[in-house]
N, CA and C of each residue as an Amber inpcrd file, in Angstrom:
protein
   753
   8.9930000 210.3970000-163.8230000   9.8550000 210.7510000-162.8420000
  10.9280000 211.6750000-163.0380000  11.4990000 212.6270000-162.1960000
  12.8220000 213.3530000-162.3810000  14.0710000 212.4520000-162.2090000
  15.0010000 212.9810000-163.0800000  16.2270000 212.3510000-163.0330000
  16.9670000 212.1920000-161.3830000  17.3930000 211.2260000-161.2070000
  17.8890000 210.8430000-159.7630000  19.0860000 211.7960000-159.4900000
  19.2590000 211.8940000-158.1390000  20.6520000 212.6730000-157.6750000
  21.7030000 212.0250000-158.1070000  22.6250000 212.4490000-158.7600000
  23.6610000 212.0170000-159.6670000  24.9790000 211.6850000-158.5590000
  25.0260000 212.4570000-157.4300000  25.7410000 212.1750000-156.4430000
  27.3580000 211.7900000-157.1540000  27.8630000 210.5990000-156.3560000
  29.2080000 210.2310000-156.8580000  29.2240000 208.9620000-157.5880000
  27.8560000 208.6990000-158.0550000  27.5170000 207.4710000-158.7880000
  28.2480000 207.7590000-160.3040000  28.5630000 208.9490000-160.6390000
  29.1270000 209.3110000-161.9910000  30.4180000 208.6610000-162.1430000
  31.2650000 208.4510000-161.0880000  32.5020000 207.9310000-161.1010000
  32.2400000 206.2670000-161.5560000  31.4130000 205.7870000-161.0460000
  31.0460000 204.3320000-161.2670000  30.4060000 204.0520000-162.7320000
  29.8840000 205.0840000-163.0340000  29.0880000 205.0960000-164.5280000
  30.2360000 205.3260000-165.4530000  31.1330000 206.2640000-165.0180000
  32.3030000 206.4690000-166.0440000  33.1760000 204.9680000-166.2340000
  33.5650000 204.4000000-165.2630000  34.1430000 203.2780000-165.2180000
  33.2720000 202.2400000-165.8590000  31.9650000 202.2750000-165.7750000
  31.2760000 201.1650000-166.4710000  31.0990000 201.5100000-167.9280000
  31.1740000 202.7180000-168.5110000  31.1560000 203.0030000-169.8520000
  32.3380000 202.5700000-170.3830000  33.5650000 202.9210000-169.5010000
  34.6850000 202.4220000-170.0430000  35.1300000 200.9720000-170.2640000
  34.4180000 200.2520000-169.3810000  34.4830000 198.9710000-169.2670000
  33.8740000 198.4920000-170.7450000  32.7150000 199.1520000-170.9500000
  31.9310000 198.6010000-172.2010000  32.7590000 198.7710000-173.4860000
  33.4280000 199.9610000-173.4780000  34.3630000 200.3410000-174.8100000
  35.6680000 199.4170000-174.5940000  36.1160000 199.0850000-173.6110000
  37.1700000 198.2210000-173.4120000  36.9280000 196.7820000-174.0560000
  35.6210000 196.3550000-173.7590000  35.2050000 195.0990000-174.2310000
  35.1510000 195.0790000-176.0270000  34.6930000 196.1460000-176.2920000
  34.4630000 196.4560000-177.8820000  35.8030000 196.3650000-178.5010000
  36.9330000 197.3320000-177.8650000  38.1840000 197.2530000-178.5460000
  39.0210000 196.0250000-178.4170000  38.7230000 195.2830000-177.3030000
  39.4760000 193.9300000-177.2040000  39.1790000 192.9220000-178.1740000
  37.9530000 193.1900000-178.8380000  37.6760000 192.2720000-179.8750000
  37.9350000 192.6750000-181.4850000  38.6670000 193.9590000-181.4780000
  38.8920000 194.6370000-182.7250000  39.9910000 193.6750000-183.3510000
  40.0830000 193.3690000-184.8590000  41.1580000 192.8930000-185.3210000
  42.0760000 193.7560000-185.7820000  43.1810000 193.3080000-186.4110000
  44.4370000 194.2030000-186.4990000  43.9740000 195.2290000-187.4610000
  43.3450000 195.0050000-188.6150000  43.0320000 195.7600000-189.5950000
  42.0710000 196.8020000-189.2240000  41.0510000 196.5740000-188.2610000
  39.9820000 197.6990000-187.7800000  40.7580000 198.7320000-187.1870000
  42.2770000 198.8480000-186.8350000  42.7170000 199.9620000-186.0820000
  43.0030000 201.1800000-187.0420000  43.1030000 200.8240000-188.3770000
  43.3270000 201.7370000-189.3130000  42.1140000 202.3210000-190.0670000
  40.9510000 201.5790000-189.7220000  39.8060000 202.0450000-190.5820000
  39.3240000 203.4290000-190.0960000  38.5730000 204.2720000-190.9560000
  38.1510000 205.4060000-190.6310000  37.2230000 205.2560000-189.5560000
  37.1200000 206.1300000-188.6690000  36.1160000 206.2890000-187.6080000
  35.0260000 207.4460000-188.1810000  34.0030000 207.5440000-187.4250000
  33.1490000 208.6450000-187.8090000  33.5330000 210.0940000-187.3660000
  34.5420000 210.3800000-186.6070000  35.2870000 211.3340000-186.4690000
  36.0380000 211.7440000-187.5800000  35.7560000 212.9900000-187.9570000
  36.4120000 213.4920000-189.5250000  37.6520000 213.4010000-189.3830000
  38.5460000 212.7610000-190.2230000  39.8010000 212.7010000-190.2990000
  40.8460000 211.6900000-189.4950000  39.8180000 211.2470000-188.5850000
  40.4100000 210.2670000-187.4660000  40.3130000 208.6500000-187.7650000
  41.4140000 207.9170000-187.4950000  41.0910000 206.5390000-187.8380000
  40.5340000 205.9510000-186.3740000  40.2360000 204.8250000-186.3470000
  39.9960000 204.0770000-185.0390000  40.9710000 204.4300000-184.2400000
  42.1810000 204.2450000-184.4240000  43.4870000 204.1450000-183.6970000
  43.4900000 205.4660000-183.1040000  43.2720000 206.7810000-183.9000000
  43.4540000 207.8810000-183.8660000  42.3760000 208.0510000-182.5230000
  41.2480000 207.5570000-182.7260000  40.0660000 208.0350000-181.3440000
  40.6180000 207.4300000-180.2320000  41.0760000 206.2310000-180.3470000
  41.5160000 205.6540000-178.9780000  42.8070000 206.4240000-178.2920000
  43.8750000 206.9410000-179.4450000  44.7000000 207.9300000-178.8940000
  44.3660000 209.0420000-178.2690000  43.2900000 209.7440000-178.8620000
  42.7470000 210.6270000-178.1640000  42.1320000 210.5300000-176.6760000
  41.3570000 209.3430000-176.6000000  41.0080000 209.0010000-175.4830000
  42.1370000 208.5820000-174.2030000  43.3200000 208.0470000-174.9640000
  44.2630000 207.6380000-173.9160000  45.0680000 209.0910000-173.5610000
  45.0110000 209.8920000-174.4130000  45.7750000 211.2850000-174.1440000
  44.6790000 211.9930000-173.0340000  43.3960000 211.7980000-173.2800000
  42.4080000 212.7360000-172.4200000  42.6640000 211.9660000-170.8170000
  42.7760000 210.5540000-171.0010000  42.9920000 210.0290000-169.7150000
  44.0940000 210.5880000-168.8270000  45.3480000 210.6140000-169.7060000
  46.4380000 211.3110000-169.1040000  46.3400000 212.4590000-168.7110000
  45.7880000 213.3950000-169.3070000  45.1430000 214.6270000-168.8810000
  44.4080000 214.8240000-167.4250000  43.4530000 213.7660000-167.6290000
  42.6280000 213.8140000-166.4630000  43.3330000 213.2690000-165.1010000
  44.4310000 212.5440000-165.3360000  45.3220000 212.0530000-164.0400000
  46.2640000 213.1690000-163.7380000  46.7110000 214.0260000-164.7820000
  47.3870000 215.2560000-164.4380000  46.6680000 216.3130000-163.6230000
  45.4310000 216.4410000-164.2190000  44.5900000 217.3990000-163.5710000
  43.9940000 216.8420000-162.0870000  43.8810000 215.4800000-161.9940000
  43.6400000 215.0190000-160.4720000  44.7800000 215.0610000-159.5850000
  45.9700000 215.3430000-160.2440000  47.3880000 215.4390000-159.3980000
  47.6370000 216.9660000-159.1670000  46.5600000 217.7600000-159.5940000
  46.7720000 219.2810000-159.4900000  47.9400000 219.7380000-160.3070000
  48.3110000 219.1190000-161.4280000  49.2060000 219.7540000-162.5020000
  48.4760000 220.3300000-163.7030000  48.8140000 221.4100000-163.6730000
  48.1350000 222.5650000-164.8440000  48.8970000 222.6120000-165.9950000
  50.4420000 222.1640000-166.1400000  51.1270000 222.4570000-167.0530000
  50.7060000 221.6490000-168.3240000  50.0710000 220.5300000-168.2880000
  49.6800000 220.0890000-169.6650000  48.7990000 220.7250000-170.1800000
  48.0000000 221.6250000-169.6030000  46.8510000 222.4110000-170.2600000
  47.3540000 223.6690000-171.1480000  48.7490000 224.0740000-170.9190000
  49.1270000 225.0560000-171.6940000  49.2530000 224.9420000-173.1870000
  48.6070000 225.8940000-173.8140000  48.3810000 225.7100000-175.3700000
  49.0420000 227.2790000-176.0850000  49.4580000 226.6250000-177.2930000
  50.1060000 227.7160000-178.0460000  49.0410000 228.9530000-178.7760000
  49.1120000 230.1140000-178.7700000  48.5920000 231.0660000-179.3400000
  47.5520000 230.5590000-180.6340000  48.3900000 229.8560000-181.4300000
  47.6840000 229.4600000-182.6830000  46.2300000 228.6780000-182.6130000
  46.1430000 228.0710000-181.2300000  45.0120000 227.2020000-181.0340000
  43.7860000 228.1020000-180.5970000  44.0180000 229.2400000-180.2150000
  42.8250000 230.4200000-180.0330000  41.8500000 229.7810000-178.9350000
  42.6180000 229.2700000-177.8500000  41.7480000 228.6490000-176.6630000
  40.8870000 227.5810000-177.2160000  40.8780000 226.9790000-178.1360000
  39.8550000 226.0380000-178.5490000  40.1300000 224.7260000-178.1600000
  39.2430000 223.9790000-177.2620000  39.6720000 222.7400000-176.8590000
  39.6240000 221.6620000-177.7850000  38.8440000 221.9700000-179.0880000
  39.1010000 221.1410000-180.2750000  40.4950000 220.9400000-180.8720000
  40.8740000 222.1900000-181.1900000  42.1400000 222.4500000-181.3810000
  43.4050000 221.7340000-180.8510000  43.0770000 221.9890000-179.4770000
  43.9300000 221.3490000-178.7650000  43.9600000 219.9370000-178.7700000
  42.9100000 219.4370000-178.7220000  42.9990000 217.8530000-178.8630000
  43.3290000 217.3320000-180.2310000  42.9980000 218.0220000-181.2640000
  43.3830000 217.5530000-182.5960000  45.0980000 217.7550000-182.6860000
  45.7000000 218.9860000-182.0560000  47.1610000 218.9520000-182.1390000
  47.8440000 217.7870000-181.2040000  47.1990000 217.4420000-180.2560000
  47.7510000 216.4210000-179.6290000  47.7250000 215.0720000-180.3500000
  46.7070000 214.6640000-180.9800000  46.3980000 213.5980000-181.6830000
  47.5260000 213.6650000-182.7270000  47.5640000 214.5650000-183.6000000
  48.5760000 214.8930000-184.6300000  50.1200000 214.4060000-184.3050000
  50.2860000 215.1760000-182.8850000  51.6040000 214.9870000-182.5830000
  51.9990000 213.4050000-182.1910000  50.9000000 212.6740000-181.8580000
  51.1320000 211.3870000-181.2810000  50.9130000 210.3150000-181.9080000
  50.6240000 210.4290000-182.9600000  50.3770000 209.1860000-184.2460000
  51.7150000 208.5060000-184.2910000  51.4990000 207.2240000-184.8600000
  52.7320000 206.5340000-185.3330000  52.6930000 205.1420000-184.4740000
  52.0660000 205.0940000-183.5830000  52.1880000 203.7930000-182.8010000
  51.0830000 202.8440000-183.3710000  51.2670000 201.5790000-182.9810000
  50.4300000 200.4920000-183.4470000  49.2400000 200.6170000-182.7490000
  48.0300000 200.0690000-183.3320000  46.7140000 199.9790000-182.7000000
  46.8120000 199.4300000-181.2600000  47.3960000 198.5090000-181.2300000
  47.6590000 197.4560000-179.9490000  48.1960000 198.3650000-178.9910000
  49.3850000 199.0910000-179.4330000  49.9890000 200.1060000-178.4310000
  49.2770000 201.1510000-178.0620000  48.4210000 201.8220000-178.8570000
  47.4580000 202.8620000-178.2950000  46.3950000 202.3080000-177.5190000
  45.8470000 200.6820000-177.7330000  44.9620000 200.5050000-176.8760000
  45.4550000 200.2030000-175.6180000  46.6470000 199.6790000-175.2900000
  47.1490000 199.5310000-174.0400000  47.7590000 200.7480000-173.2430000
  48.1390000 201.9750000-174.3350000  48.1360000 203.1110000-173.4300000
  46.7510000 203.7510000-172.7300000  45.7790000 203.5360000-173.5330000
  44.4780000 203.9940000-172.9290000  44.2190000 202.7820000-171.7420000
  44.6180000 201.7130000-171.6090000  43.9840000 200.9660000-170.6700000
  44.7840000 201.2130000-169.5340000  46.1650000 201.3020000-169.7900000
  46.9700000 201.9060000-168.7550000  46.6330000 203.2560000-167.9310000
  46.3350000 204.1060000-168.4740000  46.0160000 205.0990000-168.2490000
  44.5710000 205.3640000-167.2910000  43.6610000 204.6580000-167.8400000
  42.2680000 205.0230000-167.3520000  41.9650000 204.6920000-165.9240000
  42.5340000 203.6070000-165.3520000  42.3150000 203.3030000-164.0300000
  42.8600000 204.4450000-162.9220000  44.1080000 204.4160000-163.3330000
  44.7920000 205.1170000-162.2510000  44.1230000 206.8900000-162.2900000
  43.7840000 207.4010000-163.5460000  42.9860000 208.6280000-163.5030000
  41.7870000 208.6360000-162.8050000  40.8900000 207.7270000-162.9600000
  39.6950000 207.6820000-162.2530000  39.9850000 207.4210000-160.9520000
  40.8740000 206.6490000-160.4380000  41.2370000 206.5230000-159.0980000
  41.4460000 207.9000000-158.2700000  42.3190000 208.4690000-159.0330000
  42.7670000 209.9680000-158.5190000  41.7190000 210.8020000-158.4090000
  41.0010000 210.7550000-159.3710000  39.7480000 211.7900000-159.4940000
  38.8240000 211.5350000-158.3450000  38.7660000 210.3800000-158.0680000
  37.6970000 209.9570000-157.0100000  38.0630000 210.4170000-155.6250000
  39.3530000 210.7430000-155.2780000  39.9460000 211.1140000-154.0820000
  39.6190000 212.6400000-153.7650000  39.0460000 213.3010000-154.7580000
  38.9310000 214.7200000-154.4400000  37.4020000 214.9650000-153.6150000
  37.4410000 215.8470000-152.8160000  36.1230000 216.2400000-152.3130000
  35.1180000 217.2460000-153.1530000  33.9920000 216.8490000-153.1320000
  33.1070000 217.9610000-153.6670000  33.4930000 219.5920000-153.3510000
  33.3680000 220.3310000-154.3360000  33.7730000 221.7410000-154.1040000
  35.2090000 222.0250000-154.6790000  36.0270000 221.0800000-155.1300000
  37.4290000 221.1960000-155.4780000  37.0430000 221.5560000-156.7700000
  38.0620000 222.5610000-157.2000000  38.2650000 222.9140000-158.9140000
  39.5120000 222.2650000-159.1480000  39.3710000 221.6920000-160.4990000
  40.7170000 220.9160000-160.9200000  40.9500000 221.5700000-162.3760000
  42.1680000 221.8230000-162.7340000  42.4850000 222.2150000-163.9220000
  42.0080000 221.4090000-165.2110000  41.3730000 222.1590000-166.1940000
  41.1190000 221.3720000-167.4000000  41.2920000 222.1250000-168.5260000
  40.9170000 221.7580000-169.8240000  41.5590000 222.5180000-171.0230000
  41.1170000 223.8940000-170.9730000  39.8080000 224.2870000-170.9370000
  39.4960000 225.8000000-170.9670000  39.1310000 226.5520000-169.7790000
  38.8500000 225.6340000-168.7180000  38.4870000 226.1400000-167.3640000
  38.4490000 225.0340000-166.1830000  38.9220000 225.4470000-165.1360000
  38.6750000 224.4100000-164.0440000  37.4470000 223.7650000-163.8810000
  37.1450000 222.6430000-163.4860000  36.0160000 221.9130000-163.2710000
  36.0820000 221.2650000-162.0890000  34.6710000 220.9960000-161.4730000
  34.6280000 220.1960000-160.2930000  35.0210000 218.6880000-160.6560000
  35.3340000 217.8890000-159.5320000  35.7840000 216.4950000-159.9060000
  34.5110000 215.7390000-160.8800000  33.4400000 215.9860000-160.1930000
  32.1940000 215.1000000-160.7650000  31.8830000 215.6130000-162.2010000
  31.8840000 216.8520000-162.4180000  31.8650000 217.6070000-163.7910000
  32.6120000 217.0070000-164.7390000  33.9650000 216.8340000-164.0430000
  35.2500000 216.4480000-165.0630000  35.0430000 215.0090000-165.5460000
  34.4030000 214.1080000-164.4110000  34.1320000 212.6520000-164.5490000
  32.8470000 212.7470000-165.6630000  31.9590000 213.5560000-165.5900000
  30.7360000 213.6250000-166.5810000  31.2650000 213.9000000-168.0320000
  32.3300000 215.0880000-167.9440000  32.7620000 215.2080000-169.1770000
  33.5400000 214.0750000-169.9310000  34.1540000 213.2980000-169.1760000
  35.0460000 212.3690000-169.5960000  33.9910000 211.0320000-169.9190000
  32.8650000 210.5860000-169.4570000  31.8550000 209.8450000-169.7250000
  31.1150000 210.1780000-170.9400000  31.0410000 211.5720000-171.0540000
  30.2560000 212.1050000-172.4090000  31.4440000 211.7890000-173.6250000
  32.6490000 211.8640000-173.4540000  33.6190000 211.9470000-174.4640000
  33.7580000 210.5020000-174.6200000  34.0620000 209.3800000-173.6560000
  34.0300000 208.1850000-174.0390000  32.7730000 207.5470000-174.9920000
  31.7400000 208.0630000-174.6790000  30.5120000 207.3900000-175.0420000
  30.5100000 208.0220000-176.4520000  30.6920000 209.2880000-176.6500000
  30.4490000 209.7430000-178.0070000  31.7120000 209.0000000-179.0960000
  32.7090000 209.0250000-178.4050000  33.6850000 208.4440000-179.1920000
  33.6610000 206.8980000-179.6330000  32.9520000 206.1150000-178.6220000
  32.6160000 204.8280000-178.9420000  31.7090000 204.7820000-180.0320000
  30.7670000 205.5800000-180.2010000  29.8540000 205.6210000-181.2630000
  30.7150000 206.0800000-182.7360000  31.6010000 206.9460000-182.2760000
  32.4370000 207.0860000-183.6620000  33.2950000 205.5410000-184.3110000
  33.5520000 205.0170000-183.2430000  34.1800000 203.4550000-183.6330000
  33.2870000 202.3990000-183.8820000  32.3530000 202.3530000-183.2810000
  31.2850000 201.2550000-183.4140000  30.2390000 201.5140000-184.7150000
  30.1110000 202.6200000-185.0920000  29.1080000 203.0470000-185.8550000
  29.7960000 202.4690000-187.4300000  30.9690000 203.1000000-187.7170000
  31.2670000 202.3840000-189.0240000  31.6550000 201.1260000-189.1380000
  32.1840000 200.3960000-187.9180000  32.1900000 198.9850000-187.7520000
  31.1390000 198.1290000-187.7030000  29.9250000 198.6650000-187.6350000
  28.8970000 197.9790000-187.6360000  28.6040000 196.9480000-186.2740000
  29.1980000 197.8020000-185.2410000  29.0490000 196.9810000-183.6790000
  27.9630000 197.7210000-183.0030000  27.0560000 196.7710000-182.3100000
  26.0220000 197.4920000-181.5620000  26.4840000 198.0420000-180.4340000
  25.9510000 199.0430000-180.1450000  26.3960000 200.0600000-178.9200000
  25.0670000 200.6230000-178.2810000  24.2770000 199.7460000-177.7760000
  23.1170000 200.3900000-177.2840000  23.0350000 201.2340000-175.9850000
  22.0010000 202.3760000-176.1490000  22.0810000 203.2910000-175.2680000
  21.7780000 202.6770000-173.7210000  22.0740000 203.5370000-172.6840000
  21.8780000 203.0160000-171.3480000  21.5350000 204.2300000-170.5380000
  21.1310000 203.8980000-169.3160000  20.6590000 204.8910000-168.2660000
  21.9270000 205.7240000-167.9810000  23.1970000 205.6740000-168.2900000
  24.2810000 206.4270000-168.0810000  24.2320000 207.7300000-168.9320000
  23.1900000 207.8230000-169.8480000  23.1350000 208.9530000-170.8940000
  22.6380000 210.0530000-169.6970000  21.8520000 209.6760000-168.6980000
  21.5670000 211.1000000-167.8630000  22.5050000 211.9930000-167.4430000
  23.7490000 211.3170000-167.2380000  24.8920000 212.2500000-166.7810000
  25.0410000 213.1980000-168.0720000  25.0040000 212.7340000-169.0850000
  25.4030000 213.4910000-170.2980000  24.4560000 214.5840000-170.5800000
  23.0970000 214.0950000-170.3780000  22.0270000 214.9320000-170.7360000
  22.1650000 216.2750000-169.5500000  22.5700000 215.7520000-168.5880000
  22.5460000 216.7880000-167.2310000  23.6780000 217.5570000-167.9470000
  24.6720000 217.2610000-168.2780000  26.0490000 218.0550000-168.3440000
  25.6570000 218.8460000-169.7680000  24.9480000 218.4580000-170.6640000
  24.2750000 219.5070000-171.6570000  23.8860000 220.6110000-171.3560000
  22.9020000 220.4700000-170.5210000  22.1110000 221.4200000-169.8860000
  22.6150000 222.2010000-168.9420000  23.7170000 221.7490000-168.2880000
  24.5430000 222.3780000-167.3470000  25.4750000 223.4900000-168.1300000
  25.7900000 223.0890000-169.3160000  26.4790000 223.8740000-170.0690000
  26.0160000 225.0470000-171.0920000  24.5870000 224.6400000-171.1020000
  24.0060000 225.8640000-171.9320000  24.2440000 227.1580000-171.9080000
  24.3300000 227.7280000-170.6050000  24.8570000 229.2690000-170.6100000
  26.3180000 229.4920000-171.1330000  27.3100000 228.3930000-171.0910000
  28.3690000 228.6700000-171.6240000  28.4150000 228.5460000-173.0750000
  27.4690000 227.7200000-173.6820000  27.4270000 227.4870000-175.1610000
  26.6830000 228.6770000-175.6440000  26.0010000 229.1110000-174.8180000
  25.2450000 230.5590000-175.5610000  26.2440000 231.6120000-175.6420000
  27.0000000 231.6370000-174.6530000  28.0730000 232.7790000-174.3920000
  28.9640000 232.5340000-175.4700000  29.7180000 231.2400000-175.8580000
  30.5660000 230.9910000-176.8020000  30.0380000 231.3520000-178.5100000
  28.5490000 231.0970000-178.4590000  27.9410000 231.4950000-179.8890000
  27.5930000 233.1530000-179.8800000  27.9020000 233.9040000-178.7340000
  27.4810000 235.2050000-178.9040000  26.0610000 235.5280000-178.8740000
  25.5320000 234.7830000-178.0830000  24.1120000 235.0090000-177.5480000
  23.7390000 234.8980000-176.2180000  22.4910000 235.6350000-176.0040000
  22.1030000 235.7040000-174.6350000  21.5370000 234.5560000-174.0850000
  21.9770000 234.1420000-172.8490000  21.3980000 232.8930000-172.3180000
  20.1620000 232.8220000-171.5610000  19.3720000 232.2510000-171.9720000
  18.0050000 232.2680000-171.0760000  17.5830000 230.7410000-170.6440000
  17.0380000 230.8270000-169.7010000  16.6380000 229.0350000-169.1920000
  15.8640000 228.4060000-170.2650000  16.4010000 226.9770000-170.4430000
  15.7820000 226.2420000-171.1810000  15.2020000 224.7930000-170.3720000
  14.3360000 224.1970000-170.5490000  13.8230000 223.2210000-169.6560000
  14.0870000 222.0360000-170.6030000  14.6170000 220.8080000-170.2220000
  14.4700000 219.6280000-171.1060000  13.7250000 218.4440000-170.4380000
  12.8700000 217.7370000-171.1180000  12.0930000 216.8940000-170.6610000
  12.2240000 215.6840000-171.5240000  13.2980000 214.8230000-171.2630000
  13.6780000 213.5240000-171.9360000  13.1000000 212.2510000-171.4100000
  13.0450000 211.3820000-172.4080000  12.7480000 209.8120000-172.0960000
  13.8280000 209.1520000-172.2820000  14.2070000 208.3610000-171.1480000
  15.5230000 207.6370000-171.0260000  15.1960000 206.2310000-172.0760000
  16.3980000 205.6200000-172.1190000  16.3790000 204.5120000-172.8830000
  15.2780000 203.3280000-172.4280000  15.0200000 203.3990000-171.1440000
  14.1520000 202.5140000-170.4570000  12.8150000 202.8230000-170.3940000
  12.3960000 203.9940000-170.8370000  11.2480000 204.7170000-170.8610000
  10.9810000 205.8110000-169.7210000  12.0040000 205.8790000-168.9350000
  12.0480000 206.6130000-167.6170000  11.7910000 208.0700000-168.2760000
  11.4010000 209.2120000-167.3550000  11.4430000 210.2710000-167.6520000
  12.5050000 211.2800000-166.9510000  13.2730000 212.1060000-167.6260000
  14.2930000 212.8040000-166.9810000  14.1410000 214.2370000-167.3090000
  14.1960000 215.1440000-166.1910000  13.8040000 216.3530000-166.4080000
  14.9590000 217.5100000-165.8390000  15.2310000 218.1860000-166.6330000
  16.7820000 219.2350000-166.3230000  16.1560000 220.2910000-166.4440000
  16.6000000 221.2600000-165.8490000  16.3010000 222.9960000-165.9630000
  14.9920000 223.4160000-165.2440000  14.9930000 224.6860000-165.1500000
  13.9070000 225.2250000-164.3400000  12.5430000 224.8040000-165.0400000
  11.7700000 224.5240000-163.8270000  10.3610000 224.0270000-164.5310000
   9.4690000 225.3340000-164.8690000  10.0440000 226.5450000-164.7380000
   9.1990000 227.6290000-165.2880000   9.9620000 228.1610000-166.5360000
  10.7950000 227.6770000-166.8670000  11.1720000 228.0830000-168.1920000
  10.5120000 228.4430000-169.3360000  10.7030000 229.4020000-170.1230000
   9.5680000 229.6230000-171.3900000  10.0690000 228.9780000-172.5480000
  11.3530000 228.0660000-172.3470000  11.6600000 227.1560000-173.6750000
  11.5010000 226.0750000-173.1930000  11.5290000 224.8860000-174.0080000
  11.4710000 223.5470000-173.7380000  12.0430000 222.6920000-174.8360000
  12.8660000 221.7400000-174.5200000  13.1830000 220.5930000-175.3950000
  12.5100000 219.1160000-174.9530000  11.9040000 218.6180000-175.8550000
  11.4490000 217.1580000-175.3870000  11.7890000 216.0780000-176.4030000
  11.8560000 215.0630000-175.9480000  12.0090000 214.0300000-176.9770000
  13.0710000 212.9210000-175.9950000  13.5080000 211.8610000-176.9870000
  14.2620000 210.8270000-176.6650000  15.6720000 211.3000000-176.0770000
  16.2160000 210.7000000-174.8360000  17.3460000 211.1040000-174.4320000
  18.5230000 210.9260000-175.3260000  18.4490000 209.8110000-175.7760000
  19.7120000 209.2780000-176.8960000  19.8900000 210.5790000-178.0060000
  18.7170000 210.9040000-178.5420000  18.8620000 211.8630000-179.4350000
  19.3390000 213.1660000-178.9390000  19.0700000 213.7390000-177.7200000
  19.5560000 214.6980000-177.1800000  20.8300000 214.8090000-176.9070000
  21.5040000 213.5350000-176.4360000  22.8490000 213.5410000-176.2600000
  23.5480000 213.4440000-177.5360000  23.1870000 212.7050000-178.4790000
  24.0330000 212.9860000-179.6610000  24.0440000 214.2700000-180.5390000
  22.9780000 214.8830000-180.1560000  22.7890000 216.3370000-180.6260000
  24.0340000 217.1470000-179.7450000  23.9750000 217.0070000-178.4140000
  24.8130000 217.6330000-177.4520000  26.2600000 217.4570000-178.0240000
  26.7280000 216.1080000-178.4220000  27.9300000 215.6100000-178.5810000
  28.3960000 215.7920000-179.8390000  27.4200000 216.4860000-180.7610000
  27.7730000 216.7010000-182.2980000  27.5420000 215.5860000-183.0000000
  27.0250000 214.6700000-182.7970000  26.9790000 213.3330000-183.6260000
  25.6960000 213.2450000-184.2300000  24.6240000 214.1720000-184.3900000
  23.3540000 214.0000000-184.7670000  23.0210000 215.6930000-185.0340000
  22.4440000 215.8790000-186.1860000  21.9560000 217.3430000-186.4300000
  20.7240000 217.6180000-185.7310000  20.4660000 218.6230000-185.2630000
  19.0370000 218.9990000-184.6390000  18.1410000 218.5100000-185.7190000
  18.0310000 219.1130000-186.5640000  17.2940000 218.7680000-187.5420000
  16.5030000 217.1890000-187.9910000  17.4290000 216.4910000-187.6370000
  17.3120000 215.1580000-187.9540000  16.9830000 214.2680000-186.5630000
  16.9410000 215.2940000-185.4380000  16.8600000 214.3670000-184.2120000
  15.7330000 213.8670000-183.6820000  14.6160000 214.4130000-184.1690000
  13.1330000 214.1950000-183.6270000  12.7510000 214.6920000-182.4290000
  13.6300000 215.6180000-182.1410000  13.5230000 216.3400000-180.7120000
  12.2990000 217.6980000-181.0210000  11.6940000 218.0720000-179.9920000
  10.6130000 219.0190000-180.1310000  11.3110000 220.1710000-179.4450000
  11.1910000 221.5060000-180.0180000  11.6580000 222.7060000-179.4300000
  10.6350000 223.6630000-179.3760000  10.1750000 224.0990000-178.1360000
   9.1730000 225.2170000-178.2030000   9.5950000 226.3410000-177.3600000
   9.2520000 227.4250000-177.5200000   9.2910000 228.3550000-176.8430000
  10.4470000 229.3650000-177.7560000  10.7870000 230.6480000-177.2300000
  11.8460000 231.6560000-177.8840000  13.3840000 231.1070000-178.1150000
  13.6400000 230.2250000-177.2980000  15.2650000 229.9480000-177.1160000
  15.6740000 228.4050000-177.2930000  14.4880000 227.5870000-177.3830000
  14.8970000 226.0520000-177.6020000  15.6560000 225.5640000-178.9490000
  15.1900000 226.3980000-180.0150000  15.8450000 225.8570000-181.3950000
  17.1350000 226.3100000-181.3410000  17.3850000 227.6860000-180.6080000
  18.7540000 227.9400000-180.7370000  19.6880000 226.9910000-179.7600000
  19.0980000 226.6020000-178.7360000  19.7250000 225.8780000-177.7040000
  20.1060000 224.5390000-178.2830000  19.4970000 224.0220000-179.2000000
  19.7230000 222.8480000-179.7170000  21.0980000 222.7420000-180.8850000
  21.1000000 224.1160000-181.2860000  22.2410000 224.6120000-182.0950000
  23.4920000 224.7070000-181.5460000  23.3140000 225.1880000-180.4650000
  24.5970000 225.4140000-179.5890000  24.9890000 224.6870000-178.6090000
  24.1460000 223.6360000-178.1190000  24.3230000 222.6580000-177.0130000
  25.5810000 222.0380000-177.0410000  26.2260000 221.5650000-176.1290000
  27.6670000 220.9680000-176.0980000  27.6400000 220.3310000-174.7760000
  28.7660000 219.2680000-174.6340000  29.0650000 218.6960000-173.5410000
  30.4670000 218.9300000-173.0550000  31.2110000 220.1920000-173.2930000
  32.3730000 220.2590000-173.0260000  32.6000000 221.6350000-172.8670000
  33.5610000 222.0590000-171.9420000  33.8630000 223.5950000-171.6340000
  35.0680000 224.0010000-172.5390000
């Protein structure tokens, strides 16, 4: 079957993904917060600080406030540098304090985002986004960083059908990803198998390039948690291999 209409269900799925991460974080011991995460140079506490800051930015965006997204020229317009600078500036609080900061921010941020009608464009780090796209971006962010936390700590974090949103975002972002890489953008079809064996299809059916395989692997490649060559994904056609090298889940 093809992937179902995302509709406004992405908001509920973002909340569900946050709830699952909240359950993981609530079980961490005091020593766990200082342990290295899978995000290079960041501890578990740093990862959660980043998510708390992202929630606060999403709340500002949903309130129409673009001031927090101003960056200094040294960051070269890079969202990664923007996030890294904010984490570096915000370090110093205890793990529990950081955890409570994230918990305090996430519900108001999502509630404010839900209130915007389709077609609205809200300020974000590199360019304005539609509310549902911003929610999808945040879902990808929480899922990927949950892997950064749970992997090194040996905590199970199984894939769910919420990955369909992340896969959609990765395909939706491909033209931008090609542009950033200085490559010509061409259509790519993705035919993926969800965690429950369901078939998800994204991109034009007549595209000359195709990516196929497990949705979990595709989402990990798109969030830069897995190298394309280690993913087991199949890339056919002139542009599929390049797409796997540049694919991303953020603007």
